[in-house]
């Protein structure tokens, strides 16, 4: 699928779900929340593929420990990866292969759901410690 066709399917799914979204710098952006956790998601449409990026809304306190946590998480993830960019806010990346329109909506939903499940499962790993 071409990026514009992928974008149309993605934004259609978001519209159907009632999610507010924006388009910025070539990404479709929206927010997700579950069990008190809320984070930003940015999706990038490239030929034949959708890339899904979720960003924790805080920077880690200990970068060395966070990198170790990323390695442990990545050993458990079947799809995608968690990494620590220079700004210190962990990111979870997943993707959906979309060679054609057949089942594109299903594959896009699955990629976003897997990404959200990973963020929720590993949310606590990067939480800042208590402050006094």
JSON list of C-alpha atoms in Angstrom, two decimals:
[
{"chain": "A", "resi": 1, "resn": "UNK", "atom": "CA", "xyz": [0.00, 0.00, 0.00]},
{"chain": "A", "resi": 2, "resn": "UNK", "atom": "CA", "xyz": [1.05, 3.54, -0.62]},
{"chain": "A", "resi": 3, "resn": "UNK", "atom": "CA", "xyz": [1.49, 5.89, 2.37]},
{"chain": "A", "resi": 4, "resn": "UNK", "atom": "CA", "xyz": [-1.59, 7.97, 1.50]},
{"chain": "A", "resi": 5, "resn": "UNK", "atom": "CA", "xyz": [-3.79, 4.85, 1.40]},
{"chain": "A", "resi": 6, "resn": "UNK", "atom": "CA", "xyz": [-2.39, 3.67, 4.75]},
{"chain": "A", "resi": 7, "resn": "UNK", "atom": "CA", "xyz": [-2.99, 7.14, 6.21]},
{"chain": "A", "resi": 8, "resn": "UNK", "atom": "CA", "xyz": [-6.61, 7.03, 4.99]},
{"chain": "A", "resi": 9, "resn": "UNK", "atom": "CA", "xyz": [-7.24, 3.66, 6.67]},
{"chain": "A", "resi": 10, "resn": "UNK", "atom": "CA", "xyz": [-5.56, 4.79, 9.91]},
{"chain": "A", "resi": 11, "resn": "UNK", "atom": "CA", "xyz": [-7.42, 8.09, 10.14]},
{"chain": "A", "resi": 12, "resn": "UNK", "atom": "CA", "xyz": [-10.68, 6.32, 9.28]},
{"chain": "A", "resi": 13, "resn": "UNK", "atom": "CA", "xyz": [-10.13, 3.93, 12.19]},
{"chain": "A", "resi": 14, "resn": "UNK", "atom": "CA", "xyz": [-9.34, 6.83, 14.52]},
{"chain": "A", "resi": 15, "resn": "UNK", "atom": "CA", "xyz": [-12.40, 8.76, 13.36]},
{"chain": "A", "resi": 16, "resn": "UNK", "atom": "CA", "xyz": [-14.62, 5.69, 13.80]},
{"chain": "A", "resi": 17, "resn": "UNK", "atom": "CA", "xyz": [-13.32, 5.24, 17.36]},
{"chain": "A", "resi": 18, "resn": "UNK", "atom": "CA", "xyz": [-13.90, 8.90, 18.21]},
{"chain": "A", "resi": 19, "resn": "UNK", "atom": "CA", "xyz": [-10.20, 9.51, 18.90]},
{"chain": "A", "resi": 20, "resn": "UNK", "atom": "CA", "xyz": [-8.90, 13.02, 18.38]},
{"chain": "A", "resi": 21, "resn": "UNK", "atom": "CA", "xyz": [-5.85, 13.07, 16.12]},
{"chain": "A", "resi": 22, "resn": "UNK", "atom": "CA", "xyz": [-3.58, 15.55, 14.43]},
{"chain": "A", "resi": 23, "resn": "UNK", "atom": "CA", "xyz": [-1.15, 15.42, 11.56]},
{"chain": "A", "resi": 24, "resn": "UNK", "atom": "CA", "xyz": [2.31, 16.84, 12.25]},
{"chain": "A", "resi": 25, "resn": "UNK", "atom": "CA", "xyz": [5.65, 16.43, 10.47]},
{"chain": "A", "resi": 26, "resn": "UNK", "atom": "CA", "xyz": [4.37, 13.51, 8.43]},
{"chain": "A", "resi": 27, "resn": "UNK", "atom": "CA", "xyz": [3.00, 11.65, 11.45]},
{"chain": "A", "resi": 28, "resn": "UNK", "atom": "CA", "xyz": [-0.55, 10.96, 12.60]},
{"chain": "A", "resi": 29, "resn": "UNK", "atom": "CA", "xyz": [-0.58, 11.73, 16.34]},
{"chain": "A", "resi": 30, "resn": "UNK", "atom": "CA", "xyz": [-3.08, 10.82, 19.05]},
{"chain": "A", "resi": 31, "resn": "UNK", "atom": "CA", "xyz": [-3.18, 9.97, 22.75]},
{"chain": "A", "resi": 32, "resn": "UNK", "atom": "CA", "xyz": [-3.97, 6.71, 24.50]},
{"chain": "A", "resi": 33, "resn": "UNK", "atom": "CA", "xyz": [-4.71, 6.09, 28.17]},
{"chain": "A", "resi": 34, "resn": "UNK", "atom": "CA", "xyz": [-5.33, 3.09, 30.40]},
{"chain": "A", "resi": 35, "resn": "UNK", "atom": "CA", "xyz": [-5.36, 2.55, 34.16]},
{"chain": "A", "resi": 36, "resn": "UNK", "atom": "CA", "xyz": [-4.10, 6.04, 34.98]},
{"chain": "A", "resi": 37, "resn": "UNK", "atom": "CA", "xyz": [-1.34, 5.97, 32.37]},
{"chain": "A", "resi": 38, "resn": "UNK", "atom": "CA", "xyz": [-1.55, 8.33, 29.40]},
{"chain": "A", "resi": 39, "resn": "UNK", "atom": "CA", "xyz": [0.88, 8.70, 26.54]},
{"chain": "A", "resi": 40, "resn": "UNK", "atom": "CA", "xyz": [1.33, 10.06, 23.03]},
{"chain": "A", "resi": 41, "resn": "UNK", "atom": "CA", "xyz": [1.33, 7.89, 19.91]},
{"chain": "A", "resi": 42, "resn": "UNK", "atom": "CA", "xyz": [2.76, 8.91, 16.54]},
{"chain": "A", "resi": 43, "resn": "UNK", "atom": "CA", "xyz": [2.21, 6.78, 13.43]},
{"chain": "A", "resi": 44, "resn": "UNK", "atom": "CA", "xyz": [4.32, 7.10, 10.31]},
{"chain": "A", "resi": 45, "resn": "UNK", "atom": "CA", "xyz": [3.08, 5.75, 6.99]},
{"chain": "A", "resi": 46, "resn": "UNK", "atom": "CA", "xyz": [5.74, 4.47, 4.59]},
{"chain": "A", "resi": 47, "resn": "UNK", "atom": "CA", "xyz": [5.32, 2.32, 1.48]},
{"chain": "A", "resi": 48, "resn": "UNK", "atom": "CA", "xyz": [3.87, -1.03, 2.56]},
{"chain": "A", "resi": 49, "resn": "UNK", "atom": "CA", "xyz": [4.20, -0.39, 6.30]},
{"chain": "A", "resi": 50, "resn": "UNK", "atom": "CA", "xyz": [2.84, 1.54, 9.27]},
{"chain": "A", "resi": 51, "resn": "UNK", "atom": "CA", "xyz": [5.28, 2.43, 12.05]},
{"chain": "A", "resi": 52, "resn": "UNK", "atom": "CA", "xyz": [3.75, 3.04, 15.50]},
{"chain": "A", "resi": 53, "resn": "UNK", "atom": "CA", "xyz": [5.71, 4.97, 18.16]},
{"chain": "A", "resi": 54, "resn": "UNK", "atom": "CA", "xyz": [4.50, 5.43, 21.75]},
{"chain": "A", "resi": 55, "resn": "UNK", "atom": "CA", "xyz": [6.41, 7.78, 24.04]},
{"chain": "A", "resi": 56, "resn": "UNK", "atom": "CA", "xyz": [6.38, 7.64, 27.82]},
{"chain": "A", "resi": 57, "resn": "UNK", "atom": "CA", "xyz": [5.45, 11.16, 29.04]},
{"chain": "A", "resi": 58, "resn": "UNK", "atom": "CA", "xyz": [8.45, 11.51, 31.32]},
{"chain": "A", "resi": 59, "resn": "UNK", "atom": "CA", "xyz": [12.22, 11.22, 31.13]},
{"chain": "A", "resi": 60, "resn": "UNK", "atom": "CA", "xyz": [14.00, 8.46, 33.02]},
{"chain": "A", "resi": 61, "resn": "UNK", "atom": "CA", "xyz": [16.10, 9.33, 36.04]},
{"chain": "A", "resi": 62, "resn": "UNK", "atom": "CA", "xyz": [18.84, 6.73, 35.51]},
{"chain": "A", "resi": 63, "resn": "UNK", "atom": "CA", "xyz": [19.77, 6.26, 31.85]},
{"chain": "A", "resi": 64, "resn": "UNK", "atom": "CA", "xyz": [22.00, 3.25, 32.48]},
{"chain": "A", "resi": 65, "resn": "UNK", "atom": "CA", "xyz": [19.22, 1.45, 34.35]},
{"chain": "A", "resi": 66, "resn": "UNK", "atom": "CA", "xyz": [16.71, 2.45, 31.67]},
{"chain": "A", "resi": 67, "resn": "UNK", "atom": "CA", "xyz": [18.91, 0.97, 28.93]},
{"chain": "A", "resi": 68, "resn": "UNK", "atom": "CA", "xyz": [19.14, -2.24, 30.94]},
{"chain": "A", "resi": 69, "resn": "UNK", "atom": "CA", "xyz": [15.35, -2.22, 31.28]},
{"chain": "A", "resi": 70, "resn": "UNK", "atom": "CA", "xyz": [15.03, -1.75, 27.50]},
{"chain": "A", "resi": 71, "resn": "UNK", "atom": "CA", "xyz": [17.19, -4.85, 26.93]},
{"chain": "A", "resi": 72, "resn": "UNK", "atom": "CA", "xyz": [15.09, -6.90, 29.35]},
{"chain": "A", "resi": 73, "resn": "UNK", "atom": "CA", "xyz": [11.86, -5.70, 27.74]},
{"chain": "A", "resi": 74, "resn": "UNK", "atom": "CA", "xyz": [13.13, -6.36, 24.22]},
{"chain": "A", "resi": 75, "resn": "UNK", "atom": "CA", "xyz": [13.97, -9.93, 25.22]},
{"chain": "A", "resi": 76, "resn": "UNK", "atom": "CA", "xyz": [10.26, -10.39, 26.00]},
{"chain": "A", "resi": 77, "resn": "UNK", "atom": "CA", "xyz": [8.67, -8.52, 23.09]},
{"chain": "A", "resi": 78, "resn": "UNK", "atom": "CA", "xyz": [7.77, -10.59, 20.05]},
{"chain": "A", "resi": 79, "resn": "UNK", "atom": "CA", "xyz": [7.10, -7.56, 17.85]},
{"chain": "A", "resi": 80, "resn": "UNK", "atom": "CA", "xyz": [8.81, -4.20, 17.96]},
{"chain": "A", "resi": 81, "resn": "UNK", "atom": "CA", "xyz": [11.25, -2.77, 20.45]},
{"chain": "A", "resi": 82, "resn": "UNK", "atom": "CA", "xyz": [11.62, -0.29, 23.29]},
{"chain": "A", "resi": 83, "resn": "UNK", "atom": "CA", "xyz": [14.51, 2.16, 23.13]},
{"chain": "A", "resi": 84, "resn": "UNK", "atom": "CA", "xyz": [15.79, 5.24, 24.91]},
{"chain": "A", "resi": 85, "resn": "UNK", "atom": "CA", "xyz": [16.34, 8.26, 22.63]},
{"chain": "A", "resi": 86, "resn": "UNK", "atom": "CA", "xyz": [18.65, 11.14, 23.61]},
{"chain": "A", "resi": 87, "resn": "UNK", "atom": "CA", "xyz": [15.82, 13.07, 25.33]},
{"chain": "A", "resi": 88, "resn": "UNK", "atom": "CA", "xyz": [15.50, 10.25, 27.90]},
{"chain": "A", "resi": 89, "resn": "UNK", "atom": "CA", "xyz": [11.81, 9.51, 27.26]},
{"chain": "A", "resi": 90, "resn": "UNK", "atom": "CA", "xyz": [11.40, 5.80, 26.46]},
{"chain": "A", "resi": 91, "resn": "UNK", "atom": "CA", "xyz": [9.76, 4.88, 23.16]},
{"chain": "A", "resi": 92, "resn": "UNK", "atom": "CA", "xyz": [8.01, 1.67, 22.09]},
{"chain": "A", "resi": 93, "resn": "UNK", "atom": "CA", "xyz": [8.01, 1.03, 18.33]},
{"chain": "A", "resi": 94, "resn": "UNK", "atom": "CA", "xyz": [5.88, -1.55, 16.55]},
{"chain": "A", "resi": 95, "resn": "UNK", "atom": "CA", "xyz": [4.84, -1.87, 12.94]},
{"chain": "A", "resi": 96, "resn": "UNK", "atom": "CA", "xyz": [2.33, -3.42, 10.57]},
{"chain": "A", "resi": 97, "resn": "UNK", "atom": "CA", "xyz": [3.26, -4.84, 7.17]},
{"chain": "A", "resi": 98, "resn": "UNK", "atom": "CA", "xyz": [0.67, -3.61, 4.67]},
{"chain": "A", "resi": 99, "resn": "UNK", "atom": "CA", "xyz": [1.53, -4.87, 1.18]},
{"chain": "A", "resi": 100, "resn": "UNK", "atom": "CA", "xyz": [-2.09, -4.41, 0.04]},
{"chain": "A", "resi": 101, "resn": "UNK", "atom": "CA", "xyz": [-5.45, -3.15, 1.29]},
{"chain": "A", "resi": 102, "resn": "UNK", "atom": "CA", "xyz": [-6.71, -6.63, 2.21]},
{"chain": "A", "resi": 103, "resn": "UNK", "atom": "CA", "xyz": [-7.08, -6.71, 6.00]},
{"chain": "A", "resi": 104, "resn": "UNK", "atom": "CA", "xyz": [-5.16, -3.42, 6.31]},
{"chain": "A", "resi": 105, "resn": "UNK", "atom": "CA", "xyz": [-7.51, -2.12, 9.01]},
{"chain": "A", "resi": 106, "resn": "UNK", "atom": "CA", "xyz": [-7.09, -5.33, 11.01]},
{"chain": "A", "resi": 107, "resn": "UNK", "atom": "CA", "xyz": [-3.28, -5.20, 10.82]},
{"chain": "A", "resi": 108, "resn": "UNK", "atom": "CA", "xyz": [-3.21, -1.52, 11.77]},
{"chain": "A", "resi": 109, "resn": "UNK", "atom": "CA", "xyz": [-5.44, -2.16, 14.80]},
{"chain": "A", "resi": 110, "resn": "UNK", "atom": "CA", "xyz": [-3.29, -5.11, 15.85]},
{"chain": "A", "resi": 111, "resn": "UNK", "atom": "CA", "xyz": [-0.08, -3.05, 15.63]},
{"chain": "A", "resi": 112, "resn": "UNK", "atom": "CA", "xyz": [-1.54, -0.22, 17.73]},
{"chain": "A", "resi": 113, "resn": "UNK", "atom": "CA", "xyz": [-3.06, -2.66, 20.25]},
{"chain": "A", "resi": 114, "resn": "UNK", "atom": "CA", "xyz": [0.21, -4.58, 20.64]},
{"chain": "A", "resi": 115, "resn": "UNK", "atom": "CA", "xyz": [2.08, -1.32, 21.10]},
{"chain": "A", "resi": 116, "resn": "UNK", "atom": "CA", "xyz": [-0.39, -0.11, 23.75]},
{"chain": "A", "resi": 117, "resn": "UNK", "atom": "CA", "xyz": [-0.28, -3.46, 25.55]},
{"chain": "A", "resi": 118, "resn": "UNK", "atom": "CA", "xyz": [3.53, -3.29, 25.68]},
{"chain": "A", "resi": 119, "resn": "UNK", "atom": "CA", "xyz": [3.48, 0.26, 27.03]},
{"chain": "A", "resi": 120, "resn": "UNK", "atom": "CA", "xyz": [0.94, -0.70, 29.72]},
{"chain": "A", "resi": 121, "resn": "UNK", "atom": "CA", "xyz": [2.80, -3.87, 30.67]},
{"chain": "A", "resi": 122, "resn": "UNK", "atom": "CA", "xyz": [6.15, -2.11, 31.06]},
{"chain": "A", "resi": 123, "resn": "UNK", "atom": "CA", "xyz": [4.94, 1.32, 32.23]},
{"chain": "A", "resi": 124, "resn": "UNK", "atom": "CA", "xyz": [6.26, 0.84, 35.77]},
{"chain": "A", "resi": 125, "resn": "UNK", "atom": "CA", "xyz": [9.78, -0.02, 34.57]},
{"chain": "A", "resi": 126, "resn": "UNK", "atom": "CA", "xyz": [10.52, 3.61, 33.74]},
{"chain": "A", "resi": 127, "resn": "UNK", "atom": "CA", "xyz": [8.55, 5.50, 36.38]},
{"chain": "A", "resi": 128, "resn": "UNK", "atom": "CA", "xyz": [10.57, 8.09, 38.28]},
{"chain": "A", "resi": 129, "resn": "UNK", "atom": "CA", "xyz": [11.29, 7.19, 41.88]},
{"chain": "A", "resi": 130, "resn": "UNK", "atom": "CA", "xyz": [9.46, 8.83, 44.76]},
{"chain": "A", "resi": 131, "resn": "UNK", "atom": "CA", "xyz": [10.54, 12.31, 45.76]},
{"chain": "A", "resi": 132, "resn": "UNK", "atom": "CA", "xyz": [10.50, 13.74, 49.27]}
]
